[in-house]
GROMACS .gro file of C-alpha atoms in nm:
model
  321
    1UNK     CA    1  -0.885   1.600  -1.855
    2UNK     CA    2  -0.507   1.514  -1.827
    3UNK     CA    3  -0.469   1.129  -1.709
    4UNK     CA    4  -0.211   0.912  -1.628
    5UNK     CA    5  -0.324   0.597  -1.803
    6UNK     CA    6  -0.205   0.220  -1.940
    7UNK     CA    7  -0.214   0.261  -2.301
    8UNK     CA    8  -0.157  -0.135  -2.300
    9UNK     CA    9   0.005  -0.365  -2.107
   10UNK     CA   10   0.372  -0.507  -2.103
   11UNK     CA   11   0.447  -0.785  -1.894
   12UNK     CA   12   0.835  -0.732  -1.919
   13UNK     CA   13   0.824  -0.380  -1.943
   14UNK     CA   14   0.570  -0.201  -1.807
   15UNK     CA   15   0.680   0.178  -1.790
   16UNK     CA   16   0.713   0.189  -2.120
   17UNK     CA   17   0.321   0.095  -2.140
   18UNK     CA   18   0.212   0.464  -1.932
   19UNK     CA   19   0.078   0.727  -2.154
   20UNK     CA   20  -0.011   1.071  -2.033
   21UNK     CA   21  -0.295   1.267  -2.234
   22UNK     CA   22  -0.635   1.357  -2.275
   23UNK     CA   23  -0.885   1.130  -2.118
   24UNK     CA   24  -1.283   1.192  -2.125
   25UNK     CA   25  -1.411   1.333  -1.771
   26UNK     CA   26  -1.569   1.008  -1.560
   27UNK     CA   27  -1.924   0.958  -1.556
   28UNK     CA   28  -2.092   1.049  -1.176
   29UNK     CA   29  -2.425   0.838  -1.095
   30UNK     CA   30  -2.651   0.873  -0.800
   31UNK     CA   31  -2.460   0.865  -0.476
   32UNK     CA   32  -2.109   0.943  -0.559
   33UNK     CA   33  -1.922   1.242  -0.610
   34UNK     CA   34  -1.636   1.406  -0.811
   35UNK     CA   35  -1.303   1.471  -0.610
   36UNK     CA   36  -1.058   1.733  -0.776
   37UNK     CA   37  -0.728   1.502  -0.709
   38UNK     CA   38  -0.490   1.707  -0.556
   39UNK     CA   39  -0.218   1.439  -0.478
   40UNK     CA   40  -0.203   1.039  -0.569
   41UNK     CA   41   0.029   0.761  -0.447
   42UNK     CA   42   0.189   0.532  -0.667
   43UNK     CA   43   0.164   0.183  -0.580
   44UNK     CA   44   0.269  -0.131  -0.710
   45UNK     CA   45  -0.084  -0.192  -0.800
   46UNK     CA   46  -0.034   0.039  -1.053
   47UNK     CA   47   0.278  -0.169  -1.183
   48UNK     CA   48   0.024  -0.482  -1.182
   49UNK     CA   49  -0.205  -0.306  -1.358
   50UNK     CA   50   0.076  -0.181  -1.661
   51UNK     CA   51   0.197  -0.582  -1.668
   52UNK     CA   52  -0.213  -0.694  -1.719
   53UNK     CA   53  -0.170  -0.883  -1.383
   54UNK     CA   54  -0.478  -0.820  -1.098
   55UNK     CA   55  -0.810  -0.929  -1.005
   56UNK     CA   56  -0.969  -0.792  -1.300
   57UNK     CA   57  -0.889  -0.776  -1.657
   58UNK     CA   58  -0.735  -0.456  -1.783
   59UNK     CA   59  -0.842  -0.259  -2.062
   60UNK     CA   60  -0.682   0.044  -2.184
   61UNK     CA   61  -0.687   0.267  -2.195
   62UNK     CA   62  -0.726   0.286  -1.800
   63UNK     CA   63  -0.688   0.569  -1.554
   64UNK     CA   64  -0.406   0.461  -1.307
   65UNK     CA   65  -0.402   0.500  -0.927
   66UNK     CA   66  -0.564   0.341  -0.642
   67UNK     CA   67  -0.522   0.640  -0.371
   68UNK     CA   68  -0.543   1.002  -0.315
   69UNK     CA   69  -0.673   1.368  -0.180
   70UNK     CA   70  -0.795   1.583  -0.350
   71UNK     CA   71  -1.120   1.856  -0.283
   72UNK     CA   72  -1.524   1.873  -0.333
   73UNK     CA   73  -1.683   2.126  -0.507
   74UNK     CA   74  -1.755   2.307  -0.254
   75UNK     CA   75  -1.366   2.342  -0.158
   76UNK     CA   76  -1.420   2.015   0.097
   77UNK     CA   77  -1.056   1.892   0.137
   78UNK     CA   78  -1.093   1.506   0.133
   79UNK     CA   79  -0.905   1.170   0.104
   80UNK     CA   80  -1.020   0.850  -0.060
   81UNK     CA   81  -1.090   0.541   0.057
   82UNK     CA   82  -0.974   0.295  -0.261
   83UNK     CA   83  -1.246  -0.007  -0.189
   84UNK     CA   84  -1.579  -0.078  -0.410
   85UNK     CA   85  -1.802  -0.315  -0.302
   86UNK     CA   86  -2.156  -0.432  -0.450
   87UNK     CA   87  -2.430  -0.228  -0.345
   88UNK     CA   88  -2.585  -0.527  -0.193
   89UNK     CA   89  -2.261  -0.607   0.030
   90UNK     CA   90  -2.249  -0.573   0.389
   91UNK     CA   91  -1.949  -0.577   0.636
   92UNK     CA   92  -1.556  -0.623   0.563
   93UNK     CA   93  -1.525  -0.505   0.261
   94UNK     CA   94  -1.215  -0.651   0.164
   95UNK     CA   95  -1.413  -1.012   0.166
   96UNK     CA   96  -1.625  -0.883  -0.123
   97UNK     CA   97  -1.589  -1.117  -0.410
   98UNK     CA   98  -1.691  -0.894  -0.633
   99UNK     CA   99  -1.485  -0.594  -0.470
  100UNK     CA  100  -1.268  -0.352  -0.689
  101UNK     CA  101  -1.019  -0.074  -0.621
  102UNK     CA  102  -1.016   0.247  -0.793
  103UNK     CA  103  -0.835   0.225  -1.159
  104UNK     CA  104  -0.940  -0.168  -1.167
  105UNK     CA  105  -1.307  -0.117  -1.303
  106UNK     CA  106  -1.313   0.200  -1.286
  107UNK     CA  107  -1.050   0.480  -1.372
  108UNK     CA  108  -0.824   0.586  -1.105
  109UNK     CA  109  -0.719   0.862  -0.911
  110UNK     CA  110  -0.408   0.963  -1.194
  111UNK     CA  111  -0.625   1.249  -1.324
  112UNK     CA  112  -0.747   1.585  -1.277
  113UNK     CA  113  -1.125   1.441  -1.150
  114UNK     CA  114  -1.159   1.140  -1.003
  115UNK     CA  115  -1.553   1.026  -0.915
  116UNK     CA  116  -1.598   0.808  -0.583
  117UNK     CA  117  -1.907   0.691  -0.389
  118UNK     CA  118  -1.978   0.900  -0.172
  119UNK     CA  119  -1.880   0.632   0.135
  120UNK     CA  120  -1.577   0.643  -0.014
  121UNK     CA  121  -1.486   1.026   0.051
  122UNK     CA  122  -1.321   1.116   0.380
  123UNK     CA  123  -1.243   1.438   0.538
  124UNK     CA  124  -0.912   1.507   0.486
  125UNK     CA  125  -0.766   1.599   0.886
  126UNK     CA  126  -0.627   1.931   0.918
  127UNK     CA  127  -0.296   1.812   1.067
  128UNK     CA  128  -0.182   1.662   0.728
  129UNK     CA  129  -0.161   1.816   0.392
  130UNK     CA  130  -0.298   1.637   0.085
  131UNK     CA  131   0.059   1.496   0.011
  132UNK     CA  132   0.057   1.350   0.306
  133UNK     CA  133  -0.306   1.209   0.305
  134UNK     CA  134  -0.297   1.085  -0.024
  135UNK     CA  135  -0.085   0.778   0.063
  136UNK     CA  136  -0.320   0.657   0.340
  137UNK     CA  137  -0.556   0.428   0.143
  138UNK     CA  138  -0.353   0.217   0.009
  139UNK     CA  139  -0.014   0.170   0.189
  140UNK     CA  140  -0.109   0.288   0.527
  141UNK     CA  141  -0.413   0.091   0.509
  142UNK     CA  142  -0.253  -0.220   0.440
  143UNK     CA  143   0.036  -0.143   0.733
  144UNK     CA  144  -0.246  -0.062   0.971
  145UNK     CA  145  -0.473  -0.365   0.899
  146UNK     CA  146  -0.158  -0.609   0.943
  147UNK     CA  147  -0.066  -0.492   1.242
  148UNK     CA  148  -0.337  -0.384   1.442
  149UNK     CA  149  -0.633  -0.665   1.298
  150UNK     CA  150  -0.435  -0.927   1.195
  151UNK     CA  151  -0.084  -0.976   1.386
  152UNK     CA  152  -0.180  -1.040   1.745
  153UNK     CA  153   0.105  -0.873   1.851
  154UNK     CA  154   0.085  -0.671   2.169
  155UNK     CA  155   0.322  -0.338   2.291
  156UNK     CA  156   0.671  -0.498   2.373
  157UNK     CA  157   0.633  -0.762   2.118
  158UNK     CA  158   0.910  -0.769   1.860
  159UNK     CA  159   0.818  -0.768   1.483
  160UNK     CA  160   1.018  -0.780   1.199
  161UNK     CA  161   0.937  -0.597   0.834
  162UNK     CA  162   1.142  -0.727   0.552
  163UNK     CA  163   1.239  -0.433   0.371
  164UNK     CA  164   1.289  -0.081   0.470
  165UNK     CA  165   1.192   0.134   0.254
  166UNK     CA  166   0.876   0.080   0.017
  167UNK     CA  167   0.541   0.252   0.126
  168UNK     CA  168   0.395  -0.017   0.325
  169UNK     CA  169   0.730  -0.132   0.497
  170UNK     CA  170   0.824   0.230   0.601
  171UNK     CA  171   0.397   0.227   0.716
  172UNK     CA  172   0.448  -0.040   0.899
  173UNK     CA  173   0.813   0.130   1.097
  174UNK     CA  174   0.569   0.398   1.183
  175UNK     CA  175   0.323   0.268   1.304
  176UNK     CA  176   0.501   0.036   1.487
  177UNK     CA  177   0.748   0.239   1.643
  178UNK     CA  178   0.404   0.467   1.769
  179UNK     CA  179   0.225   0.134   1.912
  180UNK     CA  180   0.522   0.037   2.134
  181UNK     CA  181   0.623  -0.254   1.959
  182UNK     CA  182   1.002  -0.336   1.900
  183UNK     CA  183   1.031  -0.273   1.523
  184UNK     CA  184   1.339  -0.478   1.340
  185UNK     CA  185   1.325  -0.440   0.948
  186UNK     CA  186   1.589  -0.594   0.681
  187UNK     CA  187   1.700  -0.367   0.361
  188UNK     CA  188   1.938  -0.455   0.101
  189UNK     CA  189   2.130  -0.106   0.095
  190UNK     CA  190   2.315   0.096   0.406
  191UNK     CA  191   2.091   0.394   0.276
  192UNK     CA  192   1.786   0.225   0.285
  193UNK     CA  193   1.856   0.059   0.664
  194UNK     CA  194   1.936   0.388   0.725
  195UNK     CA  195   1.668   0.553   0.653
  196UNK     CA  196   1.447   0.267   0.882
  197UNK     CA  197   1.620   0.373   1.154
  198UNK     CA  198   1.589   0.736   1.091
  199UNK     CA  199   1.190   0.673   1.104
  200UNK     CA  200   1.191   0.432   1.373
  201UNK     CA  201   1.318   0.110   1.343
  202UNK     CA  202   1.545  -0.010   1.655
  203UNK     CA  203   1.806  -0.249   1.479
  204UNK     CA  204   1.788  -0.347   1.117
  205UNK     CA  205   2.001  -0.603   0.912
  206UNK     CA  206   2.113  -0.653   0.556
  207UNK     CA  207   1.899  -0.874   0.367
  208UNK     CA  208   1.820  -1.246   0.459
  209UNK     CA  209   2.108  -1.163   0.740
  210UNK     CA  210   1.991  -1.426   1.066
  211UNK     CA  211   1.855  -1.241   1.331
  212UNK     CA  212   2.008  -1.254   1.666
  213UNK     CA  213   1.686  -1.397   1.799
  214UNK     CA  214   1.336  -1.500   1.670
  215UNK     CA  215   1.045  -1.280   1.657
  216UNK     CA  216   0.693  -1.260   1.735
  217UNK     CA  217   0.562  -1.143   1.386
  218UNK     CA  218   0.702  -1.094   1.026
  219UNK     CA  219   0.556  -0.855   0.749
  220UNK     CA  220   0.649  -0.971   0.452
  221UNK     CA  221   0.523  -0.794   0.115
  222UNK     CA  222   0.802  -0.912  -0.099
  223UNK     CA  223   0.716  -1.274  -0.163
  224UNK     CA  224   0.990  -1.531  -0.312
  225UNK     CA  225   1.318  -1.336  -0.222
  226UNK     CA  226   1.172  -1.292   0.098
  227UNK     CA  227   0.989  -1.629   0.315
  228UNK     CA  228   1.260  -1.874   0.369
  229UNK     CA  229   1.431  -1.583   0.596
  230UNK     CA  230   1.027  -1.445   0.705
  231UNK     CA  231   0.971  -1.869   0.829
  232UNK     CA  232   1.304  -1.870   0.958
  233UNK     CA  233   1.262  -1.557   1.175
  234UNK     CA  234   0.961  -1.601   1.300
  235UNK     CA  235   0.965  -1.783   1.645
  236UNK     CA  236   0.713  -2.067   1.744
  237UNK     CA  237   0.383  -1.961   1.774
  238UNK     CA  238   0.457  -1.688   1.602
  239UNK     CA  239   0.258  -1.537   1.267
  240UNK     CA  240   0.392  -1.441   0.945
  241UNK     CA  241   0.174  -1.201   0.770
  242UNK     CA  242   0.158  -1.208   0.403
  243UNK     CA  243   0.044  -0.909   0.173
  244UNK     CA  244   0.260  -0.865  -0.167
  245UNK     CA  245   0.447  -1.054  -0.362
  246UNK     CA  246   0.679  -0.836  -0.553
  247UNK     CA  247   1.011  -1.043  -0.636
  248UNK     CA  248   0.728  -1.354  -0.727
  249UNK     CA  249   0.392  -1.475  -0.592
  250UNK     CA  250   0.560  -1.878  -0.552
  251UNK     CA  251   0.828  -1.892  -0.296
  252UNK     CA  252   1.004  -2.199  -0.158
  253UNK     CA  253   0.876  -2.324   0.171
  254UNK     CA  254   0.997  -2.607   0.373
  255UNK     CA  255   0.614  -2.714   0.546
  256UNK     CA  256   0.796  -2.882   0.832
  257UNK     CA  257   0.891  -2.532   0.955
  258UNK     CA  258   0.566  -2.441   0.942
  259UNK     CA  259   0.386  -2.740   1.145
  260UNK     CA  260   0.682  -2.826   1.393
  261UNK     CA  261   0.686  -2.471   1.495
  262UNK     CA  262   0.308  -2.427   1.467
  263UNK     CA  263   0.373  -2.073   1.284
  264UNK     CA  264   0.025  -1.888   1.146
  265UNK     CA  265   0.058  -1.765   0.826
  266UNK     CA  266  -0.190  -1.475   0.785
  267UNK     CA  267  -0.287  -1.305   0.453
  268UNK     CA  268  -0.417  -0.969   0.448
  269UNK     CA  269  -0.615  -0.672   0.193
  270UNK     CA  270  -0.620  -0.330   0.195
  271UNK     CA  271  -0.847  -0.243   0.473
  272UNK     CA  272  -1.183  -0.184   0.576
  273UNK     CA  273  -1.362   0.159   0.554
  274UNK     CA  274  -1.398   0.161   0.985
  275UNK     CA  275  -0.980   0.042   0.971
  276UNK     CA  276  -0.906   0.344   0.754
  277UNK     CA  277  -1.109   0.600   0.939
  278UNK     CA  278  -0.937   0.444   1.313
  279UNK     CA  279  -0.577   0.493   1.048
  280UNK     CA  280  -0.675   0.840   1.045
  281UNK     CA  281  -0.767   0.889   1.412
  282UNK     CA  282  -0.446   0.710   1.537
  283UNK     CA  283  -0.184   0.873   1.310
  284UNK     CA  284  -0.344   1.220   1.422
  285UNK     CA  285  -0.283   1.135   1.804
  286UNK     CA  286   0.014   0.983   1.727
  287UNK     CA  287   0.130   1.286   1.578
  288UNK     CA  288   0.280   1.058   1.269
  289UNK     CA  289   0.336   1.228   0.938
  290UNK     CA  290   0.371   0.962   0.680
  291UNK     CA  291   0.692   0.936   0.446
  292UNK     CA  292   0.698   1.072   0.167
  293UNK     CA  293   1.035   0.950  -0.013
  294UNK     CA  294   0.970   1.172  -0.403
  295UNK     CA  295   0.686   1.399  -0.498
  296UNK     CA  296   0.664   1.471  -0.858
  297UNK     CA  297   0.393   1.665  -1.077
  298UNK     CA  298   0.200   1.412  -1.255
  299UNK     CA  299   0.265   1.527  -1.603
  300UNK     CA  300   0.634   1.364  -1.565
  301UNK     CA  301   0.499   1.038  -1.356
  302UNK     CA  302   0.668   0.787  -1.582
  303UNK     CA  303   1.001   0.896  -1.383
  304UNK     CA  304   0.816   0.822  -1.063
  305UNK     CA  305   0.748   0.486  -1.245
  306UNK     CA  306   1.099   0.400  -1.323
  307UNK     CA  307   1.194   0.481  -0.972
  308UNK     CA  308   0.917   0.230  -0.847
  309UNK     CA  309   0.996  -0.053  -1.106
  310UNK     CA  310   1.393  -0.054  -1.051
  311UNK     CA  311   1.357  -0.007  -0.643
  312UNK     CA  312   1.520   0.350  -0.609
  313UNK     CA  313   1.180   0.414  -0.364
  314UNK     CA  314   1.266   0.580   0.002
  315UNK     CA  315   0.946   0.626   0.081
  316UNK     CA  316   0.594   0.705  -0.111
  317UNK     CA  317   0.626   0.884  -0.421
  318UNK     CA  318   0.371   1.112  -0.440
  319UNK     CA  319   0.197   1.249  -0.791
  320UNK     CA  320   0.068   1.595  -0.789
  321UNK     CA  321  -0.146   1.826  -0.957
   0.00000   0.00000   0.00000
C-alpha cells in the first residue's frame, strides 16, 4: 500500500527524512479492525517522529500520522481515536505508562489502511466530512482536554492562546469562542492575528506584546519563545497550561513569579477516549466546523511538511486519499 513513512531520522532536517512508497499492508489481530484512511492530519508529532525525538524509539521505516477518518469494510464512515493503552489498563488513558499513539509503535494513519482496536474506531458524525473529522484526535483533543478538564476556567473568564494559527491554537479559538469564554491569542504575523479573529478570537496582539490586563488562563504549546510572556500574562491565581514545546522544551522561568503569584502550571496529553467522544458531541451542537488551513493529496505530503516545519500553517493541513 502507498505510505507516508520516515525513511530515517534527521534531527536538523527532518523533511528531507519522509519517503513516500510501497509499504507492506499492517497486520490485524483479534479485536481491532482495518480503517480505509480517507483523510489524516499532520501534526508536529509527526515532525518529532522525522527528528527521532518522542516517547518511543523510532525505527524506519515507520508509517507517519497520529489522526484520521477514514471507512470500515462495510462502508462504516469512522474517525480514530490516536491512544493505545495495555490491555490490562484501566481509566485515563493518557496516564498509561506504557501508552502509544498511532505511528509510535505501530504504523500510522499516512497510508491507504490503517488497523486500530476496535475501541479506538468512532463513528464519524454526519455533520462533518472526513476532512473535517480527521483532525479531531489529535489537535482538537488536546484543545478540548485543556480547556474543558484541565483549565478551571468558567464562561466569562478570559484566556489567552499564544499563537494563532497552528491546529491546536486555532482548536482552542473555537472552542473557546463556543464555551463563552473571552478568547485573546498572540501571533507573530497581521495574517495570522487575522485569521484568529476571523474564527473567533476577540482582541489579539503581536507576539510577546503586554496585555492590557492579566488573564485567567494561558495555553501555551510553543515552549521557550513563549513562557516568560505565558507567566507574565497570567494573573494571580491563575493557571498556565502547558502542552508543546515547539521553539524548545527548556524555557527561562523566573520561580518567584510563579510562588508570589501562586500561578498553577498544568501539563496536559492528548485526551481520553470519553473526552474525545464529549469533543464530538459538543462541536456537533456547537455547530463548529474545525479549520482546515491546506488539504493536499498525500502522494505530495512532503509540501504539507515544509509548510509545517517553516510555520506557513493557517490552520490543519489535511492529507488525503
Amino acid at each position: 500500500m502507498i505510505s507516508v513513512f520516515a525513511q530515517r531520522c534527521d534531527f536538523d532536517d527532518p523533511v528531507s527524512a519522509v519517503a513516500i512508497g510501497e509499504q507492506p499492508e499492517p497486520e490485524v489481530p483479534d479485536g481491532w479492525t482495518t480503517v480505509s484512511i480517507k483523510a489524516a492530519g499532520l501534526n508536529w508529532h509527526d515532525l518529532w517522529t522525522l527528528r527521532g525525538v518522542g516517547m518511543w524509539p523510532v525505527t524506519p521505516p515507520t508509517i507517519l500520522g497520529v489522526e484520521g477518518a477514514g471507512s470500515l469494510d462495510d462502508g462504516t464512515n469512522v474517525v480514530l481515536y490516536p491512544v493505545l493503552t495495555d490491555s490490562a489498563w484501566r481509566g485515563d488513558e493518557t496516564l498509561d505508562p506504557d501508552r502509544h499513539t498511532l505511528s509510535e509503535k505501530l504504523p500510522g494513519t499516512f497510508a491507504d489502511h490503517v488497523a486500530v482496536p476496535r475501541r479506538n474506531v468512532l463513528p464519524l458524525p454526519p455533520e462533518l466530512t472526513h476532512v473535517e473529522a480527521s483532525v479531531l484526535g489529535t489537535a482538537w483533543l488536546t484543545a478540548y482536554r485543556l480547556l474543558f478538564t484541565k483549565s478551571g476556567i468558567s464562561p466569562g473568564d478570559t484566556m489567552l492562546v499564544q499563537g494563532s494559527s497552528g491546529g491546536v491554537a486555532t482548536a482552542l479559538i473555537q472552542l473557546g469562542r463556543a464555551a463563552g469564554m473571552q478568547v485573546w491569542t498572540t501571533g507573530r504575523s497581521p495574517e495570522k492575528r487575522e485569521l484568529a479573529e476571523r474564527i473567533g478570537a476577540h482582541r489579539t496582539f503581536a507576539a510577546n506584546e503586554q496585555l492590557p490586563t492579566k488573564v485567567d488562563a494561558v495555553f501555551d504549546t510553543a515552549g521557550a519563545a513563549t513562557w516568560a510572556h505565558s507567566m507574565a500574562s497570567v494573573r494571580p491565581g491563575g493557571t498556565l497550561l502547558s502542552c508543546g514545546a515547539t521553539t524548545g522544551a527548556t524555557p527561562p522561568s523566573d520561580l518567584r513569579t510563579l510562588f508570589r503569584d501562586q500561578i498553577t502550571v498544568r501539563g496536559s496529553y492528548l485526551g481520553t477516549r470519553t473526552e474525545m467522544i464529549n469533543l464530538i458531541s459538543f462541536i456537533r451542537i456547537a455547530g463548529i466546523k474545525p479549520l482546515i488551513g491546506k488539504v493536499i493529496p498525500m502522494d505530495t505530503a512532503v509540501d504539507g511538511f515544509n509548510d509545517m516545519w517553516h510555520s506557513r500553517t493557517l490552520g490543519k493541513i489535511v492529507f488525503t486519499r
